[in-house]
């Protein structure tokens, strides 16, 4: 692999595999998880089975291994019947050291024959990559991952190892339970990435905000994440027209176009990619200098993983979140339509709202969310610690006036109505309800409507 030293916890993770102990390994994005199961697969006897959810990531890793002379293969839905037949023959002949397989092909419907085939092979261990997908409290829960519990019955004598970049203690417990891990060794790396500069701004005129970021990172590589495919296409076309070549990446593109655009970014033929969350798992470009979220993601885990694609070379990189209350309303609608609006998904969304609206050290907030104690008084690498946040005079007085107005209108109206009352705007709605006669009418007439809405949102989050 060309490395001269181990990164934190890599040696311990490898030794656990060699000792045939079950394990849960949590290393942050860029922490070098893949080598933790690839290297032991070449040292200990038997076949290593790697469960991976992404076909493109699977192919990239297998191509790299084969290019380095390692006997590796993959088995997923992208293969033709003839290709699947060759993989099966190779398994029976014992030709592989590593086999990458999707969870659907491994334990999905009609997979009994394939599991039986593996049971007849000399399987040394199973590595479950992106293991947070098995947990309903994880940020990317996938129902088919739940069926991986069948591995313990089908391959009772082997060790199972779970790898992920983001897992709270609750998620780690769920992973161990669902996979049937036996007294697993838990190796949890530090989540903090001190070289990342975190900023959060209210989303305003997006194109102007993006131009400001690009001006700070002229000629440098970056990723811009959007919630919708339409926005991805629009922004990629606009950036290119502005003289910043950018390519789109989302699930609505053909497999061939997605692959071309990803390869262009990885091969440094284009420096800016505009993408939905479909882009990123396993992306290994070390010199990404900025990651912008043009809308809030659905959980702190998503944010940690996506922003963590910046600065993997250890040099300073900027992570900017542009957020508004509309992001969270949109996520709730999308999750409800997709049948994913559970207590767990709503709890994760609320945690993301807290990060976006909090006032305090961003590094501390993320570290403590993942269960790390943050030992410093300040990070020197976020908008709060760098004193970049705009301060408001008489903030306690303003907050009291906002809450007073909310009470006086009966706590039954939204931010727009309350803001109209506070600014003294005698709209038809305000007058018809007699709210123009309230003592709070016009109480904050000098405050811009935009700022007043932010105060209202801040108090709502606090409640």
Coordinates of N, CA, C and O in Angstrom, one line a residue, residues 225-362:
X225 N -22.7 20.3 -1.9 CA -23.8 19.4 -1.7 C -25.1 20.1 -1.7 O -25.3 21.2 -1.1
X226 N -26.1 19.6 -2.5 CA -27.5 20.1 -2.5 C -28.5 19.0 -2.1 O -28.2 17.8 -2.3
X227 N -29.6 19.4 -1.7 CA -30.7 18.5 -1.3 C -31.4 17.9 -2.6 O -31.7 16.7 -2.6
X228 N -31.6 18.7 -3.6 CA -32.4 18.3 -4.7 C -31.5 18.1 -6.0 O -30.5 18.8 -6.2
X229 N -31.9 17.2 -6.8 CA -31.2 17.0 -8.1 C -31.3 18.2 -9.0 O -30.4 18.5 -9.7
X230 N -32.5 18.8 -9.0 CA -32.7 20.0 -9.9 C -31.7 21.1 -9.5 O -31.1 21.7 -10.4
X231 N -31.5 21.3 -8.2 CA -30.5 22.4 -7.8 C -29.1 22.0 -8.2 O -28.3 22.8 -8.6
X232 N -28.8 20.7 -8.1 CA -27.5 20.2 -8.5 C -27.2 20.6 -10.0 O -26.2 21.2 -10.4
X233 N -28.2 20.3 -10.9 CA -28.0 20.5 -12.3 C -27.9 22.0 -12.6 O -27.1 22.5 -13.4
X234 N -28.8 22.8 -11.9 CA -28.8 24.3 -12.1 C -27.5 24.9 -11.7 O -26.9 25.7 -12.4
X235 N -27.0 24.5 -10.5 CA -25.7 25.1 -10.0 C -24.5 24.7 -10.8 O -23.6 25.5 -11.0
X236 N -24.5 23.4 -11.2 CA -23.3 23.0 -12.0 C -23.3 23.7 -13.3 O -22.2 24.2 -13.8
X237 N -24.4 23.9 -14.0 CA -24.5 24.7 -15.3 C -24.1 26.1 -15.0 O -23.3 26.7 -15.8
X238 N -24.6 26.8 -13.9 CA -24.3 28.2 -13.7 C -22.8 28.4 -13.4 O -22.2 29.3 -13.9
X239 N -22.2 27.5 -12.5 CA -20.8 27.6 -12.2 C -19.9 27.5 -13.5 O -19.0 28.3 -13.7
X240 N -20.3 26.6 -14.3 CA -19.5 26.4 -15.6 C -19.6 27.7 -16.4 O -18.6 28.1 -17.0
X241 N -20.8 28.3 -16.5 CA -21.0 29.5 -17.3 C -20.2 30.7 -16.6 O -19.8 31.6 -17.3
X242 N -20.0 30.6 -15.3 CA -19.3 31.6 -14.6 C -17.7 31.4 -14.7 O -17.0 32.2 -14.1
X243 N -17.3 30.4 -15.4 CA -15.9 30.2 -15.6 C -15.3 29.2 -14.6 O -14.1 29.1 -14.5
X244 N -16.1 28.6 -13.8 CA -15.7 27.5 -12.9 C -16.2 26.2 -13.3 O -17.3 25.8 -13.0
X245 N -15.5 25.4 -14.1 CA -16.0 24.2 -14.6 C -16.4 23.3 -13.5 O -15.7 23.0 -12.5
X246 N -17.7 22.8 -13.6 CA -18.3 22.0 -12.5 C -19.1 20.9 -13.1 O -19.7 21.1 -14.2
X247 N -19.1 19.7 -12.5 CA -19.9 18.6 -13.0 C -21.0 18.2 -12.0 O -20.7 18.3 -10.8
X248 N -22.1 17.7 -12.4 CA -23.2 17.3 -11.5 C -23.0 15.8 -11.2 O -22.4 15.1 -11.9
X249 N -23.6 15.4 -10.0 CA -23.6 14.0 -9.7 C -24.8 13.8 -8.8 O -25.0 14.3 -7.7
X250 N -25.7 12.9 -9.3 CA -26.9 12.5 -8.5 C -27.5 11.3 -9.1 O -27.1 10.8 -10.2
X251 N -28.4 10.7 -8.4 CA -29.0 9.4 -8.8 C -29.8 9.4 -10.1 O -30.1 8.4 -10.7
X252 N -30.2 10.7 -10.5 CA -31.0 10.8 -11.7 C -30.2 10.7 -13.0 O -30.7 10.6 -14.1
X253 N -28.9 10.8 -12.9 CA -28.0 10.6 -14.1 C -27.8 9.1 -14.4 O -28.0 8.3 -13.6
X254 N -27.5 8.9 -15.6 CA -27.2 7.5 -16.0 C -25.9 7.0 -15.3 O -25.1 7.8 -14.9
X255 N -25.8 5.7 -15.1 CA -24.7 5.1 -14.5 C -23.4 5.5 -15.2 O -22.4 5.8 -14.5
X256 N -23.4 5.6 -16.5 CA -22.2 5.9 -17.3 C -21.8 7.4 -17.0 O -20.6 7.7 -16.8
X257 N -22.8 8.3 -17.0 CA -22.5 9.7 -16.7 C -22.0 9.9 -15.3 O -21.0 10.7 -15.1
X258 N -22.6 9.3 -14.3 CA -22.2 9.4 -13.0 C -20.7 8.9 -12.9 O -19.9 9.6 -12.2
X259 N -20.4 7.8 -13.5 CA -19.1 7.2 -13.4 C -18.1 8.2 -14.1 O -17.0 8.4 -13.5
X260 N -18.4 8.8 -15.2 CA -17.5 9.7 -15.9 C -17.2 10.9 -15.1 O -16.1 11.4 -15.0
X261 N -18.3 11.5 -14.5 CA -18.1 12.7 -13.7 C -17.3 12.4 -12.4 O -16.4 13.2 -12.0
X262 N -17.5 11.3 -11.8 CA -16.8 10.9 -10.6 C -15.3 10.7 -11.0 O -14.4 11.2 -10.3
X263 N -15.1 10.0 -12.1 CA -13.7 9.8 -12.5 C -13.0 11.1 -12.9 O -11.8 11.2 -12.6
X264 N -13.7 12.0 -13.5 CA -13.1 13.3 -13.8 C -12.7 14.0 -12.6 O -11.6 14.7 -12.5
X265 N -13.5 14.0 -11.5 CA -13.1 14.6 -10.3 C -11.9 13.9 -9.6 O -11.0 14.6 -9.1
X266 N -12.0 12.6 -9.5 CA -10.9 11.9 -8.9 C -9.6 12.0 -9.6 O -8.5 12.0 -9.1
X267 N -9.7 12.1 -11.0 CA -8.5 12.2 -11.8 C -8.1 13.6 -12.0 O -7.1 13.9 -12.7
X268 N -8.7 14.6 -11.2 CA -8.3 16.0 -11.2 C -8.4 16.6 -12.6 O -7.7 17.6 -12.9
X269 N -9.4 16.2 -13.4 CA -9.6 16.8 -14.7 C -10.7 17.9 -14.5 O -10.9 18.8 -15.4
X270 N -11.4 17.9 -13.4 CA -12.3 18.9 -13.0 C -12.2 19.1 -11.5 O -11.9 18.1 -10.8
X271 N -12.3 20.3 -11.0 CA -12.0 20.5 -9.5 C -13.3 20.7 -8.7 O -13.2 20.6 -7.5
X272 N -14.4 21.0 -9.3 CA -15.6 21.2 -8.5 C -16.7 20.2 -9.0 O -17.0 20.1 -10.2
X273 N -17.3 19.6 -8.0 CA -18.4 18.7 -8.3 C -19.6 19.1 -7.4 O -19.4 19.6 -6.3
X274 N -20.8 19.2 -8.1 CA -22.0 19.6 -7.4 C -22.9 18.3 -7.3 O -23.1 17.7 -8.3
X275 N -23.3 18.0 -6.1 CA -23.8 16.6 -5.9 C -24.9 16.6 -4.8 O -25.0 17.4 -3.9
X276 N -25.7 15.5 -4.9 CA -26.5 15.1 -3.8 C -25.7 14.2 -2.9 O -24.6 13.9 -3.2
X277 N -26.3 13.7 -1.8 CA -25.6 12.8 -0.9 C -25.2 11.5 -1.5 O -24.5 10.7 -0.9
X278 N -25.7 11.3 -2.8 CA -25.3 10.0 -3.5 C -23.8 10.0 -3.8 O -23.3 9.0 -4.1
X279 N -23.2 11.2 -3.7 CA -21.8 11.3 -4.0 C -20.9 11.3 -2.8 O -21.2 12.0 -1.8
X280 N -19.9 10.4 -2.7 CA -19.0 10.6 -1.6 C -18.4 9.4 -0.9 O -17.3 9.4 -0.5
X281 N -19.2 8.3 -0.7 CA -18.7 7.2 0.0 C -17.5 6.6 -0.7 O -17.5 6.3 -1.8
X282 N -16.4 6.6 0.0 CA -15.2 6.0 -0.5 C -14.4 6.9 -1.5 O -13.4 6.5 -2.1
X283 N -14.9 8.2 -1.6 CA -14.2 9.1 -2.5 C -12.8 9.4 -1.9 O -12.7 9.9 -0.8
X284 N -11.8 9.2 -2.7 CA -10.4 9.3 -2.1 C -9.6 10.4 -2.9 O -8.6 10.0 -3.6
X285 N -10.0 11.6 -2.8 CA -9.2 12.7 -3.3 C -8.8 13.5 -2.1 O -9.6 14.1 -1.4
X286 N -7.5 13.5 -1.9 CA -7.0 14.0 -0.7 C -7.0 15.6 -0.6 O -6.9 16.1 0.5
X287 N -6.9 16.3 -1.7 CA -6.7 17.7 -1.7 C -8.0 18.5 -1.9 O -8.0 19.6 -2.5
X288 N -9.1 18.0 -1.4 CA -10.4 18.8 -1.4 C -10.2 19.9 -0.4 O -10.1 19.6 0.8
X289 N -10.3 21.1 -0.8 CA -10.0 22.3 0.1 C -11.3 22.9 0.6 O -11.3 23.7 1.5
X290 N -12.5 22.6 0.1 CA -13.7 23.1 0.6 C -14.9 22.2 0.3 O -14.9 21.5 -0.7
X291 N -15.8 22.1 1.3 CA -17.1 21.4 1.1 C -18.2 22.4 1.6 O -18.1 22.9 2.7
X292 N -19.1 22.6 0.7 CA -20.2 23.5 1.0 C -21.5 22.7 1.0 O -21.7 21.9 0.0
X293 N -22.3 22.9 2.0 CA -23.6 22.3 2.0 C -24.6 23.5 1.7 O -24.7 24.4 2.5
X294 N -25.2 23.4 0.5 CA -26.2 24.5 0.2 C -27.5 24.3 0.8 O -28.5 25.0 0.6
X295 N -27.6 23.4 1.7 CA -28.8 23.1 2.5 C -28.4 22.1 3.6 O -27.4 21.4 3.4
X296 N -29.0 22.1 4.7 CA -28.6 21.3 5.8 C -28.9 19.8 5.5 O -29.9 19.5 4.9
X297 N -28.0 18.9 5.8 CA -28.2 17.5 5.7 C -29.2 17.0 6.7 O -29.6 17.7 7.6
X298 N -29.5 15.7 6.7 CA -30.6 15.2 7.6 C -30.1 14.7 8.9 O -30.9 14.3 9.8
X299 N -28.8 14.7 9.2 CA -28.3 14.3 10.5 C -26.9 14.8 10.7 O -26.1 15.1 9.7
X300 N -26.4 14.9 11.9 CA -25.0 15.2 12.2 C -24.0 14.2 11.6 O -22.9 14.5 11.2
X301 N -24.5 12.9 11.6 CA -23.7 11.8 11.0 C -23.4 12.1 9.5 O -22.3 12.0 9.0
X302 N -24.5 12.5 8.8 CA -24.3 12.8 7.4 C -23.3 14.0 7.2 O -22.5 14.0 6.4
X303 N -23.5 15.0 8.1 CA -22.7 16.2 8.0 C -21.2 15.9 8.3 O -20.3 16.3 7.5
X304 N -21.0 15.1 9.3 CA -19.6 14.7 9.7 C -19.0 13.9 8.5 O -17.8 14.1 8.2
X305 N -19.7 13.0 7.9 CA -19.1 12.2 6.9 C -18.9 13.0 5.6 O -17.8 12.9 5.0
X306 N -19.9 13.8 5.2 CA -19.7 14.6 4.0 C -18.7 15.7 4.1 O -17.9 15.9 3.2
X307 N -18.8 16.5 5.2 CA -17.8 17.5 5.4 C -16.4 16.9 5.6 O -15.4 17.6 5.2
X308 N -16.3 15.7 6.1 CA -15.0 15.0 6.3 C -14.3 14.7 5.0 O -13.2 14.2 5.1
X309 N -14.9 14.9 3.9 CA -14.2 14.6 2.6 C -13.3 15.7 2.3 O -12.5 15.7 1.3
X310 N -13.3 16.8 3.0 CA -12.4 17.9 2.9 C -11.1 17.6 3.7 O -11.1 17.0 4.7
X311 N -10.0 18.1 3.2 CA -8.7 18.1 3.9 C -8.2 16.7 4.4 O -7.6 16.6 5.4
X312 N -8.4 15.7 3.5 CA -7.9 14.4 3.9 C -6.4 14.3 3.8 O -5.8 13.3 4.3
X313 N -5.7 15.3 3.3 CA -4.3 15.4 3.3 C -3.7 16.0 4.6 O -2.5 16.2 4.7
X314 N -4.6 16.4 5.5 CA -4.2 16.9 6.8 C -4.0 18.4 6.7 O -3.7 19.1 7.8
X315 N -4.1 19.1 5.5 CA -4.0 20.5 5.4 C -5.3 21.2 5.7 O -6.4 20.6 5.6
X316 N -5.3 22.5 5.9 CA -6.5 23.2 6.3 C -7.5 23.2 5.1 O -7.2 23.3 3.9
X317 N -8.8 23.0 5.5 CA -9.9 23.0 4.5 C -11.1 23.6 5.2 O -11.3 23.6 6.4
X318 N -12.0 24.2 4.3 CA -13.2 24.9 4.9 C -14.4 24.0 4.7 O -14.6 23.5 3.6
X319 N -15.3 24.0 5.7 CA -16.6 23.3 5.6 C -17.6 24.3 6.0 O -17.7 24.8 7.1
X320 N -18.4 24.7 5.0 CA -19.4 25.7 5.2 C -20.8 25.1 5.0 O -21.2 24.5 4.0
X321 N -21.7 25.4 6.0 CA -23.1 25.0 6.0 C -23.9 26.2 5.8 O -23.9 27.2 6.6
X322 N -24.7 26.2 4.7 CA -25.7 27.3 4.5 C -27.1 26.7 4.8 O -27.5 25.8 4.1
X323 N -27.7 27.3 5.8 CA -28.9 26.6 6.3 C -30.1 27.6 6.5 O -29.9 28.7 6.7
X324 N -31.3 27.0 6.4 CA -32.5 27.8 6.8 C -33.5 26.8 7.4 O -33.4 25.6 7.2
X325 N -34.5 27.4 8.0 CA -35.5 26.5 8.6 C -36.2 25.7 7.6 O -36.8 24.6 7.8
X326 N -36.3 26.2 6.3 CA -37.0 25.5 5.2 C -36.3 24.1 5.0 O -37.0 23.2 4.5
X327 N -35.0 24.0 5.2 CA -34.3 22.7 5.0 C -34.9 21.6 5.8 O -35.2 20.5 5.3
X328 N -35.2 21.9 7.0 CA -35.7 20.9 7.9 C -37.2 20.5 7.7 O -37.6 19.4 7.8
X329 N -37.9 21.5 7.3 CA -39.3 21.2 6.8 C -39.3 20.4 5.6 O -40.1 19.4 5.5
X330 N -38.4 20.7 4.7 CA -38.3 19.9 3.4 C -37.9 18.4 3.7 O -38.5 17.5 3.2
X331 N -37.0 18.3 4.6 CA -36.5 16.9 5.0 C -37.7 16.1 5.6 O -37.9 14.9 5.3
X332 N -38.5 16.8 6.5 CA -39.6 16.0 7.1 C -40.6 15.6 6.0 O -41.2 14.5 6.1
X333 N -40.9 16.5 5.0 CA -41.8 16.1 4.0 C -41.2 14.9 3.1 O -41.9 14.0 2.8
X334 N -39.9 15.0 2.8 CA -39.3 14.0 2.0 C -39.3 12.7 2.7 O -39.6 11.6 2.1
X335 N -39.0 12.7 4.0 CA -38.9 11.5 4.8 C -40.3 10.8 4.9 O -40.5 9.6 4.9
X336 N -41.3 11.7 5.1 CA -42.7 11.2 5.3 C -43.1 10.6 4.0 O -43.7 9.5 4.0
X337 N -42.8 11.2 2.8 CA -43.2 10.6 1.5 C -42.5 9.3 1.3 O -43.1 8.4 0.7
X338 N -41.3 9.2 1.7 CA -40.5 8.0 1.5 C -40.8 6.9 2.6 O -40.1 5.8 2.6
X339 N -41.7 7.2 3.5 CA -42.0 6.2 4.6 C -40.9 6.1 5.6 O -40.8 5.0 6.3
X340 N -40.0 7.1 5.7 CA -38.8 7.0 6.6 C -38.9 7.9 7.8 O -38.0 8.1 8.5
X341 N -40.1 8.6 8.0 CA -40.2 9.5 9.1 C -40.5 8.8 10.4 O -41.7 8.7 10.8
X342 N -39.5 8.2 11.0 CA -39.6 7.5 12.2 C -39.1 8.4 13.4 O -38.6 9.5 13.2
X343 N -39.3 7.9 14.6 CA -38.8 8.6 15.8 C -37.3 8.8 15.7 O -36.7 9.9 16.0
X344 N -36.6 7.8 15.1 CA -35.1 7.8 15.0 C -34.7 8.9 14.0 O -33.8 9.7 14.3
X345 N -35.4 9.0 12.8 CA -35.0 9.9 11.8 C -35.3 11.3 12.3 O -34.6 12.3 12.0
X346 N -36.4 11.5 13.0 CA -36.7 12.9 13.5 C -35.8 13.3 14.6 O -35.4 14.5 14.7
X347 N -35.3 12.4 15.4 CA -34.3 12.7 16.4 C -33.0 13.2 15.8 O -32.4 14.2 16.2
X348 N -32.6 12.5 14.7 CA -31.4 12.9 14.0 C -31.5 14.3 13.4 O -30.6 15.1 13.4
X349 N -32.7 14.5 12.8 CA -33.0 15.8 12.2 C -32.9 16.9 13.2 O -32.4 18.0 13.0
X350 N -33.5 16.7 14.4 CA -33.4 17.7 15.5 C -32.0 18.0 15.9 O -31.6 19.1 16.2
X351 N -31.2 16.9 16.0 CA -29.8 17.1 16.3 C -29.1 18.0 15.3 O -28.2 18.8 15.6
X352 N -29.4 17.8 14.0 CA -28.8 18.6 13.0 C -29.3 20.1 13.1 O -28.5 21.0 12.9
X353 N -30.5 20.3 13.4 CA -31.0 21.6 13.6 C -30.3 22.3 14.8 O -30.0 23.5 14.7
X354 N -30.0 21.6 15.8 CA -29.3 22.1 17.0 C -27.9 22.6 16.5 O -27.4 23.7 17.0
X355 N -27.2 21.8 15.7 CA -25.9 22.2 15.2 C -26.0 23.5 14.4 O -25.2 24.4 14.6
X356 N -27.0 23.5 13.5 CA -27.1 24.7 12.6 C -27.4 26.0 13.3 O -27.1 27.0 12.8
X357 N -28.1 25.9 14.4 CA -28.6 27.1 15.1 C -27.9 27.4 16.4 O -28.1 28.3 17.1
X358 N -26.9 26.5 16.8 CA -26.2 26.7 18.0 C -25.2 27.8 18.0 O -24.7 28.2 16.9
X359 N -24.9 28.4 19.1 CA -23.8 29.4 19.3 C -22.8 28.8 20.2 O -23.0 28.6 21.4
X360 N -21.7 28.4 19.7 CA -20.6 27.8 20.4 C -19.6 27.1 19.5 O -19.7 27.2 18.3
X361 N -18.6 26.6 20.1 CA -17.5 26.0 19.3 C -18.1 24.8 18.5 O -18.6 23.8 19.0
X362 N -17.9 24.8 17.2 CA -18.4 23.8 16.3 C -17.6 22.5 16.5 O -18.3 21.4 16.5

